Amino acid sequence: MKKTILFAAVLAMASTAMAQTPVYLDNAKPIEERVKDALSRMTLREKINMIHAQSKFSSPGVPRLGIPEVWTTDGPHGIRTEVLWDEWDQAGWTNDSITAFPALTCLAATWDPEMSALYGKSIGEEARFRNKTVLLGPGVNIYRTPLNGRNFEYMGEDPYLSSQMVVPYVKGVQANGVATCVKHYALNNNELNRNNTNPILDERTLREIYLPAFKAAVQEGGTWSIMCSYNLYGGKWLSENDYLLNQVLKKEWGFDGVVISDWGAVHNTEGTIKGGLDLEYGSWTNGLSGGPKNVYDSYFMAQPYMDLIQQGKIGTDELNDKCSRILRMIFRTGMNPNRPFGSINSEAHISAARTIGQNGIVLLKNDAPAKKQPKLLPIDLNKTKKILVVGENAIKMMTVGGGSSSLKAQHEVLLLDGIKARVGNAAEVVYERGYLGDAGGEYNGVVTGQNLKDDRTPEKMIADAVEAAKTADIVLFIGGLNKADHQDAEGADREHLALPYNQDAVINALAAVTKKLAVVIVSGNAVEMPWVKNVPAIVQDWYLGSEAGNSLADVLMGDVNPSGHLPFTYYATLDQCGAHAEGEYPGTVSPTVKGQFFGHEVPVYDMKYNEGLFVGYRYIDKNNLKPTFPFGHGLSYTTFSYGKATVDQKEITANGKVTVTIPVTNTGAREGKEVVQFYVQDVQSSLVRPMKELKGFKKVSIKPGETVNVSVTLDKSALSYYDDTKKAWVAEPGTFNVLVGASSQDIKSTVAFELK
Ligand code: BGC
């Protein structure tokens, strides 16, 4: 009897406790119910607090309700070091060094969505381990000009390639309960005047070229947040751009996540409230000195917003929507009881960094140095006694610098060290600097500790390199750009397409004394190559992060067969690029629109995208130009031959699908991966269309002598253009060609079908 009473009492207590569990804390309840419940419990002050930063990289949750803070971090190549509360400078922690993954241009150059999934999973685990809510990345702004200082953080010039590559990254990160913040939405295609550029382009170009990767990240990747960019569109800052934020992103695409401002991208209160921004970060980012005192309360979305509500000038609908979105993100991340714990600098991550690097390196050229000799690469250590490495990028750390993507890597294998380690005692590896570039090695208090000073004159440096080259069996020139201002770095653009620091002179001098010269370009951008014909081998090496030297050595020595392909056109000259030949860059001062920056009036630069749709290879095709290397180009240590492309049906209807297949044979002596590219051509169209557009690709590994049938399936989305009068995607009936090849200028077979 007693037992029964006790049991009943316990049951009653338990059910009262259960009844008392607030809905927002009940993980079994759908997120939308929890969001609603949490919102209903919040005071006006708590809501206002939630929508703006409290420190450089964090914003409040609701402490009274146990709802955690939001902690953001850069992104996108590794988890940024911890910084001081109100400063950019690193906080000096000793447990925040991480794995640096290859830059996103390298990831795009793998043309392999599996590499992107591996990247997302690995960096997501590191972000989770470091207890971050939001990873500020990846970036998918289109490569409109090779001068953009931030191209290395993006995925190239093609909307289809970048869409395919961004989705697995997003999913991989978010599987860790960490939100991605896909950036910089939208049209932040130059760093010069990035705060006050107003791109002017037609709706069709916007939809077909500049938005698809963002749309894919939202609709296919399901990103939980997105970062609005600094620039304007249609004369309105992106942080208050009703059209791009409310109409397109939220209504049309159904985005239910959080729009976070780029750091300092917000300019006023009312416009921002209505314009669709949800979370304000980084206002007065210049060390918080440029703004008022008690700066976080003075954020545009802080006390000034509160005042408007209390004065009855504005309602709370927008505020509730912003908070609901932030709560939703918190339930998906910090309050997700199922999220894993993450890990950092694990063997798996280091190996992922190395593998992605190996798969992204592009062999641009590989000839024999002389008749009857084998191709210069890979280096045959059985026949090599002395390797000369020339160039600053062989010894320079590249994980530090370049802006917000700068990292504190637990280790970085320098290119020279990777080569030396791989060569071991098999040959002598000697080094010559060749030129002096950037001796700097510090970013926000993270120091490389490298001393890169050299007092020799440029002439002496070249003479020393040339002297050493005379006795070397092979010379590797390792140069390119770096992370200094006006190179591959945030906040400024490059000033020209040419290689900096006298490197052309060094390469020419080396080419004059040896035929066995391979040039390795470390960069996130195309560079001019006036010496291209005088050098038998050229390798595009990106910023490869922690394992940079190992990935490069793996490819140079032939342990790994290169398989990267260019995600952008390697222009021979700037005027091969539509943005420079026909469009405006950097733009002209707008007669009508004025800007505000840190409280000062600044000019706004109208920048006309007159080249329209003709970005990258689309412009090359239209004008029949010969770039140094075309979009999609990349060689292997083996060779492939292509058969005839076929379609499974000659006619399809509007909702039908067509599968295109081509046999590809490995005709060389070793296994290798080929990137088979499918470009669609609309034979007759009422609107002008690019000559062809990438609409499918597959990376396949093929054994020597083996033939693989490579297929892609195309549907209406691959055939459509955006009709801005109808405001809709249209696939016009008629003949379509599918051009299948190994690059945008190496088409092997074409097959046609009809859309009825
Ligand atoms: C950059 C963003 C970055 C943010 C925070 C801004 O200057 O444009 O990409 O995420 O700073 O560091």
Short mmCIF file of C-alpha atoms in Angstrom, two decimals, residues 273-489:
data_model
loop_
_atom_site.label_atom_id
_atom_site.label_comp_id
_atom_site.label_asym_id
_atom_site.label_seq_id
_atom_site.Cartn_x
_atom_site.Cartn_y
_atom_site.Cartn_z
CA ILE A 273 14.87 47.31 -39.91
CA LYS A 274 12.72 47.13 -43.02
CA GLY A 275 15.44 45.99 -45.39
CA GLY A 276 15.73 42.43 -44.18
CA LEU A 277 18.91 42.34 -42.09
CA ASP A 278 18.58 40.20 -38.95
CA LEU A 279 21.84 40.52 -37.04
CA GLU A 280 24.23 43.48 -36.95
CA TYR A 281 27.94 42.92 -36.47
CA GLY A 282 31.05 45.00 -36.59
CA SER A 283 29.67 48.53 -36.77
CA TRP A 284 32.55 50.94 -36.14
CA THR A 285 34.90 48.05 -36.66
CA ASN A 286 38.00 50.22 -36.60
CA GLY A 287 38.80 49.10 -33.07
CA LEU A 288 35.51 50.68 -31.97
CA SER A 289 37.19 54.08 -31.89
CA GLY A 290 35.27 55.62 -34.75
CA GLY A 291 31.87 55.29 -33.16
CA PRO A 292 30.17 56.65 -30.07
CA LYS A 293 30.91 55.51 -26.53
CA ASN A 294 29.02 52.47 -25.15
CA VAL A 295 29.22 51.44 -28.70
CA TYR A 296 27.23 48.21 -28.73
CA ASP A 297 24.17 50.00 -27.32
CA SER A 298 24.56 52.56 -30.06
CA TYR A 299 24.50 50.02 -32.87
CA PHE A 300 21.90 50.88 -35.50
CA MET A 301 19.89 47.87 -34.40
CA ALA A 302 20.24 48.61 -30.66
CA GLN A 303 19.03 51.63 -28.68
CA PRO A 304 18.08 53.61 -31.81
CA TYR A 305 15.71 50.75 -32.76
CA MET A 306 14.36 50.57 -29.21
CA ASP A 307 13.73 54.33 -29.30
CA LEU A 308 11.70 54.05 -32.49
CA ILE A 309 9.54 51.33 -30.97
CA GLN A 310 9.05 53.18 -27.70
CA GLN A 311 8.15 56.37 -29.54
CA GLY A 312 5.54 54.37 -31.44
CA LYS A 313 7.23 55.13 -34.76
CA ILE A 314 7.67 51.51 -35.66
CA GLY A 315 6.01 48.25 -34.66
CA THR A 316 7.59 45.01 -33.52
CA ASP A 317 6.75 42.68 -36.43
CA GLU A 318 10.19 42.98 -37.99
CA LEU A 319 11.87 42.59 -34.62
CA ASN A 320 9.93 39.40 -33.89
CA ASP A 321 10.85 38.01 -37.29
CA LYS A 322 14.55 38.77 -36.77
CA CYS A 323 14.54 37.18 -33.32
CA SER A 324 12.65 34.13 -34.58
CA ARG A 325 15.29 33.59 -37.20
CA ILE A 326 18.10 33.91 -34.66
CA LEU A 327 16.32 31.58 -32.24
CA ARG A 328 15.82 29.06 -35.04
CA MET A 329 19.53 29.18 -35.77
CA ILE A 330 20.37 28.74 -32.08
CA PHE A 331 18.07 25.71 -31.81
CA ARG A 332 19.81 24.22 -34.84
CA THR A 333 23.27 24.86 -33.40
CA GLY A 334 24.08 25.71 -29.79
CA MET A 335 20.85 24.17 -28.42
CA ASN A 336 20.89 21.12 -30.65
CA PRO A 337 21.32 18.25 -28.16
CA ASN A 338 22.41 15.89 -30.90
CA ARG A 339 25.31 17.85 -32.24
CA PRO A 340 28.61 16.05 -32.07
CA PHE A 341 31.57 17.35 -30.07
CA GLY A 342 33.95 18.03 -32.93
CA SER A 343 37.69 17.60 -33.03
CA ILE A 344 40.73 19.63 -33.93
CA ASN A 345 44.07 19.03 -35.67
CA SER A 346 43.19 15.38 -35.91
CA GLU A 347 45.09 13.10 -38.25
CA ALA A 348 41.94 12.95 -40.33
CA HIS A 349 41.87 16.73 -40.74
CA ILE A 350 45.53 16.97 -41.62
CA SER A 351 45.08 14.22 -44.15
CA ALA A 352 41.96 15.95 -45.53
CA ALA A 353 43.94 19.17 -46.03
CA ARG A 354 46.66 17.24 -47.86
CA THR A 355 44.21 15.30 -50.03
CA ILE A 356 42.21 18.36 -51.05
CA GLY A 357 45.47 20.10 -51.96
CA GLN A 358 46.62 17.13 -54.05
CA ASN A 359 43.33 17.09 -55.91
CA GLY A 360 43.23 20.81 -56.58
CA ILE A 361 46.75 21.42 -57.92
CA VAL A 362 46.52 22.07 -61.67
CA LEU A 363 49.17 20.90 -64.12
CA LEU A 364 48.88 23.70 -66.67
CA LYS A 365 51.64 22.67 -69.03
CA ASN A 366 53.99 19.70 -69.22
CA ASP A 367 56.23 19.37 -72.25
CA ALA A 368 59.47 17.55 -72.78
CA PRO A 369 62.43 19.91 -72.33
CA ALA A 370 63.97 18.57 -75.56
CA LYS A 371 63.15 16.10 -78.32
CA LYS A 372 63.29 12.41 -77.35
CA GLN A 373 63.19 13.30 -73.66
CA PRO A 374 60.29 12.46 -71.37
CA LYS A 375 58.00 15.19 -70.14
CA LEU A 376 59.60 17.33 -67.48
CA LEU A 377 57.19 16.29 -64.71
CA PRO A 378 56.95 14.24 -62.59
CA ILE A 379 60.52 14.47 -61.34
CA ASP A 380 62.24 11.12 -61.73
CA LEU A 381 64.45 10.87 -58.67
CA ASN A 382 66.37 7.99 -60.21
CA LYS A 383 67.70 10.35 -62.81
CA THR A 384 68.04 13.50 -60.75
CA LYS A 385 71.04 14.42 -58.67
CA LYS A 386 70.41 18.07 -57.98
CA ILE A 387 67.16 20.00 -57.71
CA LEU A 388 67.34 23.77 -57.54
CA VAL A 389 64.37 25.53 -55.99
CA VAL A 390 64.14 29.27 -56.69
CA GLY A 391 61.58 31.72 -55.36
CA GLU A 392 60.25 33.31 -52.23
CA ASN A 393 57.00 31.40 -52.13
CA ALA A 394 58.94 28.21 -51.50
CA ILE A 395 59.91 29.48 -48.07
CA LYS A 396 57.12 31.89 -47.14
CA MET A 397 54.30 31.01 -44.77
CA MET A 398 51.01 31.74 -46.45
CA THR A 399 48.49 30.97 -43.72
CA VAL A 400 49.16 34.34 -42.06
CA GLY A 401 47.87 37.45 -43.83
CA GLY A 402 45.35 38.25 -46.53
CA GLY A 403 42.62 39.64 -44.27
CA SER A 404 39.92 37.94 -42.27
CA SER A 405 40.83 34.49 -43.57
CA SER A 406 44.25 34.74 -41.88
CA LEU A 407 44.94 31.79 -39.57
CA LYS A 408 47.06 30.54 -36.70
CA ALA A 409 47.84 27.11 -38.05
CA GLN A 410 49.27 24.50 -35.74
CA HIS A 411 51.74 23.71 -38.48
CA GLU A 412 52.40 24.75 -42.04
CA VAL A 413 54.67 22.63 -44.22
CA LEU A 414 56.56 25.13 -46.37
CA LEU A 415 56.87 24.19 -50.03
CA LEU A 416 60.66 23.84 -49.89
CA ASP A 417 60.42 21.70 -46.74
CA GLY A 418 57.81 19.43 -48.32
CA ILE A 419 60.04 18.91 -51.33
CA LYS A 420 63.12 18.30 -49.20
CA ALA A 421 61.29 15.81 -47.00
CA ARG A 422 60.03 13.86 -50.00
CA VAL A 423 63.37 13.85 -51.82
CA GLY A 424 65.31 12.81 -48.72
CA ASN A 425 68.72 11.48 -49.66
CA ALA A 426 67.72 10.63 -53.19
CA ALA A 427 69.01 13.96 -54.49
CA GLU A 428 70.45 17.25 -53.36
CA VAL A 429 67.93 20.08 -52.97
CA VAL A 430 69.43 23.55 -53.09
CA TYR A 431 67.63 26.84 -52.69
CA GLU A 432 68.01 30.33 -54.12
CA ARG A 433 65.69 33.22 -53.32
CA GLY A 434 65.73 34.80 -56.82
CA TYR A 435 63.80 37.92 -55.77
CA LEU A 436 62.62 39.76 -52.72
CA GLY A 437 58.88 40.03 -52.40
CA ASP A 438 57.14 40.61 -49.11
CA ALA A 439 59.16 40.04 -45.97
CA GLY A 440 56.14 40.69 -43.73
CA GLY A 441 54.87 37.98 -41.42
CA GLU A 442 52.27 39.33 -38.98
CA TYR A 443 48.50 39.61 -38.94
CA ASN A 444 46.51 40.88 -35.97
CA GLY A 445 49.24 39.81 -33.61
CA VAL A 446 49.74 36.34 -35.09
CA VAL A 447 53.38 36.23 -36.18
CA THR A 448 55.04 33.76 -38.48
CA GLY A 449 58.36 34.21 -36.73
CA GLN A 450 60.04 34.03 -40.12
CA ASN A 451 62.91 36.34 -40.94
CA LEU A 452 62.70 36.85 -44.67
CA LYS A 453 65.14 39.75 -44.96
CA ASP A 454 67.68 39.62 -47.75
CA ASP A 455 70.15 42.41 -48.43
CA ARG A 456 71.25 41.40 -51.91
CA THR A 457 70.40 43.61 -54.87
CA PRO A 458 67.82 42.28 -57.35
CA GLU A 459 70.60 41.77 -59.91
CA LYS A 460 72.71 39.79 -57.49
CA MET A 461 69.76 37.62 -56.50
CA ILE A 462 69.09 36.75 -60.13
CA ALA A 463 72.78 36.14 -60.83
CA ASP A 464 73.03 33.77 -57.85
CA ALA A 465 69.97 31.82 -58.99
CA VAL A 466 71.24 31.60 -62.56
CA GLU A 467 74.64 30.39 -61.38
CA ALA A 468 73.02 27.62 -59.31
CA ALA A 469 70.74 26.67 -62.22
CA LYS A 470 73.70 25.87 -64.44
CA THR A 471 74.55 22.76 -62.45
CA ALA A 472 71.02 21.62 -61.55
CA ASP A 473 69.23 18.70 -63.20
CA ILE A 474 65.93 20.47 -62.76
CA VAL A 475 64.94 23.95 -61.62
CA LEU A 476 61.67 24.62 -59.84
CA PHE A 477 60.74 28.27 -59.77
CA ILE A 478 58.16 28.74 -56.99
CA GLY A 479 56.65 32.21 -57.03
CA GLY A 480 53.32 33.88 -57.71
CA LEU A 481 51.41 36.19 -55.42
CA ASN A 482 51.17 36.27 -51.63
CA LYS A 483 48.89 37.61 -48.90
CA ALA A 484 50.25 41.16 -48.79
CA ASP A 485 48.10 44.18 -49.72
CA HIS A 486 47.41 44.43 -53.44
CA GLN A 487 48.17 40.73 -53.88
CA ASP A 488 45.71 38.04 -52.81
CA ALA A 489 44.36 39.96 -49.86
#
